């Protein structure tokens, strides 16, 4: 564990001068991991899911995986997207969302995680019934993969919430 943390600290110092959050700097302990995360993030950001729905996927994964850095960062991103405080709070507390369409995204994300992708037809049907598509279902899988990678790496490297992220 010390070698992971040590290399992460070195990456953190170098990256801080480039204004990257410490969590991203710690991923740089493996350049391939960092590049993979950045590429996957760009791909996920380019999906047909709307930006708030994408953040619902992300927040569902990061709260489930207890990545406090990610929760702070993506709560800030939701605020920048104009999401109301109740939505952000409900996602952070893993509560039912008032918006049924977004709740369908949250529930589908949880179903994919719980079943390792082998979701019941009823779960897929419920997702599709709220205006989502089969393509969106696959895009949820992309989001889950992207942010599972990030949360596991952040937890492994013991990344902490730095002032830059806390300000979000």
GROMACS .gro file of C-alpha atoms in nm:
model
  168
    1UNK     CA    1   0.000   0.000   0.000
    2UNK     CA    2   0.284   0.242   0.076
    3UNK     CA    3   0.417   0.222  -0.279
    4UNK     CA    4   0.072   0.311  -0.413
    5UNK     CA    5   0.041   0.604  -0.176
    6UNK     CA    6   0.400   0.714  -0.226
    7UNK     CA    7   0.376   0.726  -0.604
    8UNK     CA    8   0.041   0.896  -0.571
    9UNK     CA    9   0.190   1.166  -0.353
   10UNK     CA   10   0.456   1.232  -0.614
   11UNK     CA   11   0.188   1.253  -0.881
   12UNK     CA   12  -0.013   1.476  -0.652
   13UNK     CA   13   0.268   1.732  -0.611
   14UNK     CA   14   0.335   1.744  -0.983
   15UNK     CA   15  -0.028   1.767  -1.070
   16UNK     CA   16  -0.113   2.032  -0.812
   17UNK     CA   17   0.109   2.272  -1.000
   18UNK     CA   18  -0.107   2.199  -1.306
   19UNK     CA   19  -0.425   2.267  -1.101
   20UNK     CA   20  -0.558   1.910  -1.103
   21UNK     CA   21  -0.750   1.784  -0.801
   22UNK     CA   22  -0.549   1.544  -0.587
   23UNK     CA   23  -0.778   1.255  -0.682
   24UNK     CA   24  -0.682   1.295  -1.048
   25UNK     CA   25  -0.318   1.335  -0.953
   26UNK     CA   26  -0.330   1.007  -0.764
   27UNK     CA   27  -0.469   0.828  -1.070
   28UNK     CA   28  -0.156   0.946  -1.250
   29UNK     CA   29   0.037   0.691  -1.044
   30UNK     CA   30  -0.063   0.474  -1.340
   31UNK     CA   31  -0.059   0.683  -1.656
   32UNK     CA   32  -0.266   0.418  -1.833
   33UNK     CA   33  -0.532   0.432  -1.560
   34UNK     CA   34  -0.549   0.810  -1.582
   35UNK     CA   35  -0.565   0.806  -1.962
   36UNK     CA   36  -0.826   0.532  -1.958
   37UNK     CA   37  -1.042   0.725  -1.712
   38UNK     CA   38  -1.011   1.045  -1.916
   39UNK     CA   39  -1.104   0.867  -2.239
   40UNK     CA   40  -1.395   0.683  -2.081
   41UNK     CA   41  -1.519   1.007  -1.924
   42UNK     CA   42  -1.511   1.180  -2.263
   43UNK     CA   43  -1.698   0.889  -2.420
   44UNK     CA   44  -1.960   0.890  -2.144
   45UNK     CA   45  -2.000   1.267  -2.174
   46UNK     CA   46  -2.073   1.216  -2.545
   47UNK     CA   47  -2.360   0.974  -2.492
   48UNK     CA   48  -2.722   1.047  -2.574
   49UNK     CA   49  -2.817   1.056  -2.205
   50UNK     CA   50  -2.885   1.414  -2.104
   51UNK     CA   51  -2.625   1.573  -1.871
   52UNK     CA   52  -2.838   1.546  -1.554
   53UNK     CA   53  -2.923   1.181  -1.628
   54UNK     CA   54  -2.551   1.111  -1.672
   55UNK     CA   55  -2.485   1.268  -1.334
   56UNK     CA   56  -2.759   1.051  -1.181
   57UNK     CA   57  -2.568   0.747  -1.305
   58UNK     CA   58  -2.243   0.886  -1.167
   59UNK     CA   59  -2.389   0.983  -0.828
   60UNK     CA   60  -2.558   0.643  -0.795
   61UNK     CA   61  -2.224   0.469  -0.849
   62UNK     CA   62  -2.013   0.700  -0.635
   63UNK     CA   63  -2.251   0.700  -0.338
   64UNK     CA   64  -2.280   0.321  -0.357
   65UNK     CA   65  -1.899   0.295  -0.363
   66UNK     CA   66  -1.864   0.558  -0.088
   67UNK     CA   67  -1.624   0.781  -0.280
   68UNK     CA   68  -1.661   1.107  -0.090
   69UNK     CA   69  -1.440   1.300  -0.331
   70UNK     CA   70  -1.657   1.195  -0.622
   71UNK     CA   71  -1.976   1.282  -0.434
   72UNK     CA   72  -1.845   1.633  -0.368
   73UNK     CA   73  -1.722   1.682  -0.724
   74UNK     CA   74  -2.038   1.556  -0.890
   75UNK     CA   75  -2.266   1.742  -0.649
   76UNK     CA   76  -2.088   2.055  -0.770
   77UNK     CA   77  -2.133   1.950  -1.131
   78UNK     CA   78  -2.506   1.899  -1.072
   79UNK     CA   79  -2.529   2.250  -0.921
   80UNK     CA   80  -2.355   2.391  -1.230
   81UNK     CA   81  -2.613   2.210  -1.445
   82UNK     CA   82  -2.891   2.384  -1.252
   83UNK     CA   83  -3.011   2.081  -1.055
   84UNK     CA   84  -3.208   2.167  -0.744
   85UNK     CA   85  -3.078   2.101  -0.396
   86UNK     CA   86  -3.335   1.831  -0.325
   87UNK     CA   87  -3.217   1.622  -0.620
   88UNK     CA   88  -2.856   1.653  -0.510
   89UNK     CA   89  -2.942   1.570  -0.149
   90UNK     CA   90  -3.154   1.269  -0.248
   91UNK     CA   91  -2.875   1.132  -0.465
   92UNK     CA   92  -2.618   1.184  -0.190
   93UNK     CA   93  -2.842   1.011   0.063
   94UNK     CA   94  -2.941   0.734  -0.180
   95UNK     CA   95  -3.310   0.827  -0.155
   96UNK     CA   96  -3.589   0.804  -0.411
   97UNK     CA   97  -3.583   1.095  -0.659
   98UNK     CA   98  -3.894   1.309  -0.709
   99UNK     CA   99  -3.840   1.318  -1.086
  100UNK     CA  100  -3.968   0.981  -1.211
  101UNK     CA  101  -3.757   0.985  -1.526
  102UNK     CA  102  -3.438   1.041  -1.326
  103UNK     CA  103  -3.549   0.787  -1.066
  104UNK     CA  104  -3.580   0.534  -1.348
  105UNK     CA  105  -3.215   0.604  -1.434
  106UNK     CA  106  -3.114   0.559  -1.070
  107UNK     CA  107  -3.311   0.237  -1.031
  108UNK     CA  108  -3.177   0.095  -1.356
  109UNK     CA  109  -2.821   0.178  -1.254
  110UNK     CA  110  -2.875  -0.001  -0.923
  111UNK     CA  111  -3.029  -0.300  -1.103
  112UNK     CA  112  -2.731  -0.327  -1.338
  113UNK     CA  113  -2.492  -0.313  -1.043
  114UNK     CA  114  -2.687  -0.562  -0.832
  115UNK     CA  115  -2.717  -0.814  -1.116
  116UNK     CA  116  -2.374  -0.763  -1.273
  117UNK     CA  117  -2.559  -0.663  -1.590
  118UNK     CA  118  -2.807  -0.950  -1.593
  119UNK     CA  119  -3.103  -0.720  -1.525
  120UNK     CA  120  -3.452  -0.859  -1.514
  121UNK     CA  121  -3.676  -0.780  -1.809
  122UNK     CA  122  -3.902  -0.589  -1.570
  123UNK     CA  123  -3.612  -0.358  -1.473
  124UNK     CA  124  -3.525  -0.290  -1.836
  125UNK     CA  125  -3.892  -0.238  -1.923
  126UNK     CA  126  -3.933   0.010  -1.636
  127UNK     CA  127  -3.631   0.205  -1.763
  128UNK     CA  128  -3.760   0.208  -2.121
  129UNK     CA  129  -4.111   0.307  -2.006
  130UNK     CA  130  -3.973   0.641  -1.886
  131UNK     CA  131  -3.859   0.745  -2.233
  132UNK     CA  132  -3.515   0.591  -2.226
  133UNK     CA  133  -3.381   0.373  -2.507
  134UNK     CA  134  -3.188   0.050  -2.541
  135UNK     CA  135  -2.891   0.266  -2.637
  136UNK     CA  136  -2.933   0.460  -2.312
  137UNK     CA  137  -2.926   0.130  -2.122
  138UNK     CA  138  -2.587   0.050  -2.271
  139UNK     CA  139  -2.470   0.405  -2.199
  140UNK     CA  140  -2.559   0.349  -1.833
  141UNK     CA  141  -2.322   0.050  -1.841
  142UNK     CA  142  -2.048   0.276  -1.980
  143UNK     CA  143  -2.107   0.524  -1.698
  144UNK     CA  144  -2.099   0.250  -1.438
  145UNK     CA  145  -1.769   0.118  -1.573
  146UNK     CA  146  -1.613   0.463  -1.594
  147UNK     CA  147  -1.701   0.568  -1.243
  148UNK     CA  148  -1.636   0.230  -1.086
  149UNK     CA  149  -1.281   0.261  -1.218
  150UNK     CA  150  -1.252   0.609  -1.068
  151UNK     CA  151  -1.404   0.529  -0.728
  152UNK     CA  152  -1.202   0.213  -0.678
  153UNK     CA  153  -0.878   0.391  -0.766
  154UNK     CA  154  -0.963   0.687  -0.541
  155UNK     CA  155  -1.038   0.456  -0.250
  156UNK     CA  156  -0.728   0.242  -0.312
  157UNK     CA  157  -0.501   0.549  -0.311
  158UNK     CA  158  -0.679   0.702  -0.010
  159UNK     CA  159  -0.746   1.020  -0.206
  160UNK     CA  160  -0.878   1.292   0.021
  161UNK     CA  161  -1.110   1.582  -0.040
  162UNK     CA  162  -0.888   1.878  -0.118
  163UNK     CA  163  -0.993   2.246  -0.088
  164UNK     CA  164  -1.041   2.277  -0.464
  165UNK     CA  165  -1.310   2.006  -0.460
  166UNK     CA  166  -1.456   2.108  -0.125
  167UNK     CA  167  -1.531   2.451  -0.275
  168UNK     CA  168  -1.761   2.299  -0.538
   0.00000   0.00000   0.00000
